[in-house]
Coordinates of C-alpha atoms in Angstrom, one line a residue:
X716 CA -0.8 52.5 12.3
X717 CA -2.7 49.5 9.8
X718 CA -2.8 46.0 11.7
X719 CA -1.8 42.6 9.4
X720 CA -5.0 40.7 9.1
X721 CA -4.2 37.2 8.4
X722 CA -6.3 35.6 5.9
X723 CA -8.2 31.9 6.9
X724 CA -7.3 29.0 6.0
X725 CA -8.5 27.6 2.2
X726 CA -10.9 25.0 2.4
X727 CA -8.0 22.8 0.7
X728 CA -5.7 23.6 3.1
X729 CA -8.2 22.8 6.0
X730 CA -8.4 19.5 4.7
X731 CA -5.0 18.8 4.3
X732 CA -4.6 19.7 7.7
X733 CA -7.7 17.3 9.1
X734 CA -5.3 14.4 7.4
X735 CA -2.7 14.9 9.4
X736 CA 0.0 14.9 7.2
X737 CA 2.9 13.9 9.3
X738 CA 1.4 10.7 10.4
X739 CA 0.2 9.1 6.7
X740 CA 3.9 7.5 6.2
X741 CA 3.3 5.3 9.0
X742 CA 0.4 3.0 6.3
X743 CA 2.8 4.1 3.5
X744 CA 5.9 2.6 5.0
X745 CA 4.8 -0.6 6.1
X746 CA 2.9 -1.2 2.4
X747 CA 6.0 -0.4 0.8
X748 CA 7.6 -3.3 3.5
X749 CA 5.3 -5.4 2.4
X750 CA 5.9 -5.1 -1.0
X751 CA 9.3 -5.6 -0.9
X752 CA 8.6 -9.6 0.2
X753 CA 7.9 -9.5 -3.5
X754 CA 11.7 -8.6 -4.7
X755 CA 12.5 -11.8 -7.0
X756 CA 8.9 -13.1 -6.6
X757 CA 7.6 -14.6 -10.2
X758 CA 5.1 -12.5 -11.8
X759 CA 5.6 -9.4 -10.0
X760 CA 3.9 -6.3 -11.7
X761 CA 6.2 -3.3 -10.5
X762 CA 4.3 -0.9 -12.1
X763 CA 1.6 -1.6 -9.9
X764 CA 3.6 -0.3 -6.8
X765 CA 2.3 3.5 -7.6
X766 CA -1.0 2.8 -7.6
X767 CA -0.9 0.6 -4.2
X768 CA 1.1 3.3 -2.1
X769 CA -1.6 6.0 -3.4
X770 CA -4.7 3.7 -2.4
X771 CA -2.6 3.2 1.0
X772 CA -2.6 7.2 1.3
X773 CA -5.7 8.0 0.4
X774 CA -7.2 5.0 2.7
X775 CA -5.2 6.7 5.9
X776 CA -6.2 10.3 4.8
X777 CA -9.9 9.2 4.5
X778 CA -9.5 7.3 8.4
X779 CA -7.5 10.5 9.5
X780 CA -10.4 13.0 8.4
X781 CA -12.8 10.1 9.4
X782 CA -11.6 10.2 13.1
X783 CA -11.1 14.0 13.5
X784 CA -14.7 14.5 12.5
X785 CA -16.5 11.9 14.1
X786 CA -14.4 12.6 17.3
X787 CA -15.7 16.2 16.8
X788 CA -19.4 15.0 16.3
X789 CA -19.4 13.1 19.4
X790 CA -17.8 15.7 21.5
X791 CA -15.2 13.5 22.2
X792 CA -12.5 16.2 21.1
X793 CA -13.0 19.7 22.9
X794 CA -11.9 22.7 21.5
X795 CA -8.6 23.2 23.6
X796 CA -7.4 20.0 22.7
X797 CA -4.2 20.2 20.4
X798 CA -3.2 16.8 20.1
X799 CA -5.3 16.7 16.5
X800 CA -5.5 19.3 13.3
X801 CA -8.3 21.7 15.4
X802 CA -10.4 21.9 11.8
X803 CA -13.5 20.3 13.2
X804 CA -13.9 20.5 16.9
X805 CA -12.4 24.6 16.5
X806 CA -15.4 24.7 13.5
X807 CA -13.1 26.1 11.2
X808 CA -14.7 23.7 8.6
X809 CA -18.6 22.3 9.3
X810 CA -18.8 18.1 10.3
X811 CA -21.1 17.8 7.0
X812 CA -17.9 18.9 5.0
X813 CA -15.5 16.7 6.5
X814 CA -17.7 13.5 6.3
X815 CA -18.0 14.5 2.6
X816 CA -13.9 14.6 2.7
X817 CA -13.2 11.4 4.3
X818 CA -16.3 10.0 1.9
X819 CA -14.8 11.2 -1.2
X820 CA -11.1 9.8 0.3
X821 CA -12.5 6.6 0.2
X822 CA -14.6 6.2 -3.1
X823 CA -11.3 7.2 -4.9
X824 CA -9.7 4.3 -2.4
X825 CA -11.9 1.8 -3.4
X826 CA -11.9 3.0 -7.1
X827 CA -8.0 2.1 -7.2
X828 CA -8.7 -0.7 -5.8
X829 CA -11.1 -2.1 -8.1
X830 CA -8.7 -1.1 -10.7
X831 CA -6.1 -3.2 -9.1
X832 CA -8.2 -6.3 -8.9
X833 CA -8.8 -5.8 -12.8
X834 CA -5.1 -5.5 -13.5
X835 CA -3.8 -8.5 -10.6
X836 CA -6.4 -10.1 -8.6
X837 CA -9.7 -10.0 -7.0
X838 CA -8.5 -11.9 -3.5
X839 CA -6.8 -7.9 -2.9
X840 CA -10.7 -7.1 -2.6
X841 CA -11.0 -8.5 0.6
X842 CA -7.7 -6.4 2.2
X843 CA -8.7 -3.3 0.5
X844 CA -12.3 -3.7 1.9
X845 CA -11.2 -4.4 5.2
X846 CA -9.2 -1.2 5.7
X847 CA -11.9 1.1 4.5
X848 CA -14.4 -0.3 6.6
X849 CA -12.5 -1.3 9.0
X850 CA -11.3 2.4 9.4
X851 CA -14.9 3.8 8.9
X852 CA -15.6 2.1 11.5
X853 CA -13.1 2.7 14.3
X854 CA -14.8 6.3 14.6
X855 CA -18.2 5.9 12.1
X856 CA -21.2 3.9 12.3
X857 CA -23.6 3.4 14.9
X858 CA -21.4 1.9 17.5
X859 CA -17.5 2.8 16.8
X860 CA -15.5 0.2 18.2
X861 CA -12.8 3.0 19.8
X862 CA -15.3 3.9 22.2
X863 CA -15.7 0.5 23.5
X864 CA -12.0 -0.1 23.9
X865 CA -11.6 -2.4 20.8
X866 CA -9.3 0.0 19.1
X867 CA -5.9 -1.2 19.6
X868 CA -6.5 -5.4 18.7
X869 CA -7.8 -4.2 15.6
X870 CA -5.5 -1.6 14.8
X871 CA -2.6 -4.2 15.1
X872 CA -4.3 -6.2 12.1
X873 CA -4.9 -3.3 10.1
X874 CA -1.8 -1.6 10.0
X875 CA 0.2 -4.7 10.2
X876 CA -0.1 -7.9 8.5
X877 CA -3.3 -6.7 6.2
X878 CA -1.7 -3.7 5.0
X879 CA 1.5 -5.8 4.2
X880 CA 0.1 -8.9 2.7
X881 CA -2.5 -6.6 1.2
X882 CA 0.7 -4.7 -1.1
X883 CA 2.2 -8.3 -1.6
X884 CA -0.6 -9.6 -2.9
X885 CA -1.9 -6.4 -5.2
X886 CA 2.0 -7.0 -7.3
X887 CA 2.0 -10.7 -7.1
X888 CA -1.2 -11.7 -7.3
X889 CA -1.1 -14.4 -4.1
X890 CA -3.6 -14.3 -2.1
X891 CA -1.2 -15.7 0.6
X892 CA 2.0 -15.2 1.6
X893 CA 3.6 -16.2 5.3
X894 CA 6.5 -13.7 5.1
X895 CA 4.7 -10.8 3.7
X896 CA 1.5 -11.3 6.1
X897 CA 4.1 -12.1 9.0
X898 CA 6.4 -8.9 8.5
X899 CA 3.3 -6.5 9.2
X900 CA 3.1 -7.1 13.0
X901 CA 6.2 -5.5 13.2
X902 CA 5.0 -2.1 12.2
X903 CA 1.1 -3.1 13.5
X904 CA 2.6 -3.8 17.1
X905 CA 4.7 -0.5 16.9
X906 CA 2.0 2.0 16.0
X907 CA -0.5 0.0 18.5
X908 CA 1.9 1.2 21.0
X909 CA 1.8 4.5 19.8
X910 CA -1.7 4.6 19.8
X911 CA -1.5 3.0 23.3
X912 CA 0.7 6.2 24.4
X913 CA -1.3 8.6 23.1
X914 CA -4.7 7.1 24.8
X915 CA -1.8 6.8 28.3
X916 CA -2.0 10.3 28.8
X917 CA -5.4 11.4 27.1
X918 CA -7.3 8.7 30.3
X919 CA -8.6 11.6 32.4
X920 CA -10.2 13.8 28.8
X921 CA -11.4 10.8 27.7
X922 CA -12.8 9.7 30.5
X923 CA -14.8 12.8 31.1
X924 CA -16.4 12.8 27.3
X925 CA -17.4 9.3 27.9
X926 CA -15.4 7.3 25.8
X927 CA -14.4 4.3 27.1
X928 CA -10.7 3.2 25.7
X929 CA -9.2 0.6 26.4
X930 CA -6.7 3.0 29.2
X931 CA -10.0 4.0 30.2
X932 CA -11.2 0.7 31.5
X933 CA -8.1 -0.8 32.7
X934 CA -6.5 2.6 34.6
X935 CA -3.7 4.3 34.2
X936 CA -1.4 1.2 36.1
X937 CA -2.6 -1.6 33.4
X938 CA -2.5 0.6 30.3
X939 CA 0.8 1.4 31.0
X940 CA 2.2 -2.3 31.6
X941 CA 0.1 -2.7 28.2
X942 CA 1.8 0.0 26.7
X943 CA 4.9 -2.0 27.6
X944 CA 3.9 -5.1 26.6
X945 CA 3.3 -4.2 23.1
X946 CA 6.0 -2.0 22.7
X947 CA 8.6 -5.1 24.1
X948 CA 6.6 -7.6 21.7
X949 CA 7.5 -5.4 19.0
X950 CA 11.2 -5.6 18.5
X951 CA 10.7 -9.7 19.3
X952 CA 9.1 -9.8 15.9
X953 CA 12.2 -9.6 13.8
X954 CA 13.6 -12.6 16.2
X955 CA 10.4 -14.5 15.3
X956 CA 10.9 -14.2 11.8
X957 CA 14.4 -14.8 11.6
X958 CA 13.9 -17.7 14.0
X959 CA 11.1 -19.3 12.2
X960 CA 13.2 -19.5 8.6
X961 CA 11.0 -16.7 7.1
X962 CA 13.8 -14.9 6.4
X963 CA 17.6 -14.3 6.9
X964 CA 19.4 -12.7 9.8
X965 CA 18.8 -9.2 7.6
X966 CA 15.7 -8.3 8.7
X967 CA 16.9 -8.2 12.2
X968 CA 18.0 -4.5 11.2
X969 CA 14.7 -2.8 13.0
X970 CA 17.2 -3.8 16.5
X971 CA 19.5 -1.0 15.7
X972 CA 16.7 0.8 17.0
X973 CA 16.8 -0.5 20.0
X974 CA 18.6 2.2 22.0
X975 CA 15.9 4.6 21.2
X976 CA 13.4 1.9 22.3
X977 CA 15.0 1.5 25.5
X978 CA 14.6 5.5 25.9
X979 CA 11.2 5.2 25.5
X980 CA 10.5 3.0 27.6
X981 CA 12.1 4.7 30.5
X982 CA 10.2 7.7 29.7
X983 CA 6.7 6.0 30.4
X984 CA 8.2 4.2 33.1
X985 CA 9.0 7.5 34.8
X986 CA 5.4 8.3 34.6
X987 CA 3.7 9.2 38.2
X988 CA -0.3 9.4 36.2
X989 CA -1.7 10.1 33.4
X990 CA -1.5 13.5 32.4
X991 CA 1.7 13.9 33.8
X992 CA 4.1 16.2 31.8
X993 CA 6.7 13.0 31.3
X994 CA 3.7 11.7 28.8
X995 CA 3.7 14.7 26.2
X996 CA 6.2 13.3 24.1
X997 CA 5.3 9.8 24.1
X998 CA 3.3 9.1 22.0
X999 CA 5.2 11.6 19.2
X1000 CA 8.7 10.0 20.1
X1001 CA 6.9 6.5 19.4
X1002 CA 5.4 7.4 16.2
X1003 CA 8.9 8.9 15.1
X1004 CA 10.6 5.3 15.9
X1005 CA 7.6 3.6 14.0
X1006 CA 8.8 5.5 11.0
X1007 CA 12.6 4.6 12.0
X1008 CA 12.1 1.1 12.3
X1009 CA 10.0 0.6 9.5
X1010 CA 12.3 2.0 7.5
X1011 CA 15.1 -0.2 9.0
X1012 CA 12.4 -3.0 8.4
X1013 CA 12.4 -2.0 4.4
X1014 CA 15.9 -2.3 4.2
X1015 CA 16.2 -5.3 6.1
X1016 CA 14.0 -7.2 3.5
X1017 CA 15.5 -5.3 0.4
X1018 CA 19.0 -6.9 1.6
X1019 CA 17.5 -10.5 2.6
X1020 CA 15.8 -10.9 -1.2
X1021 CA 18.8 -9.6 -3.2

């Protein structure tokens, strides 16, 4: 009787898995939303949009691989940890190969960024460098700021206003435009809430590994309050954008997802402690809501600009 042997995944398949493909839209969609603010803006070069989205995809992929590699190298991700790609913490691919992959992705991002700078404006360079350097130092370098509990406030800006403004600048050449910048607070706060939800359930493992996330530092009860505060602030952003006169009432479209948000908040309140089974789906549900909310945000921007 013959036993079928499953061949090991190819290096390419492992590299793709390490980028966490399901999470890549959490940067591409905010970049698209920021670009859509440029509808009807004078001098907008829409032919550059594909390059903007590809660069966004590459830098996010590089950051994800960097996180996977450096967490494994620092002993943060044990082999039995499931909420990652399990490429490097199980030895399917070496740390050295992983570093070569994320450095290659960052290099490709910078190359595209330089093309955009030449085609449009050098004001774009600070936004691109902020994404690459900020993403690398999250878990890389001599003092990763994730391990010091600084990841939460940094992600708000890196995955929010700097991303949406950067996309707008790449298409228009304008260094700063208030609607394009401040609209990024919605996806920025929401993706930070996803991170906080994940850290909330990882307090025991992170603490044992010596990772001083903000959740580890302040404890479960306060970390849950922080998640709920960030989560609530997210849904106040569209209202503030409307009241502040930066957009018309169409920008309130993300509020259509409020019932789902209320359900997620109740789920967090139902948890009794870190590691509670109630928390297992909290971060994935919040991530799905991020995609839905940002799609509704993009739709509201389009309707506002038409």
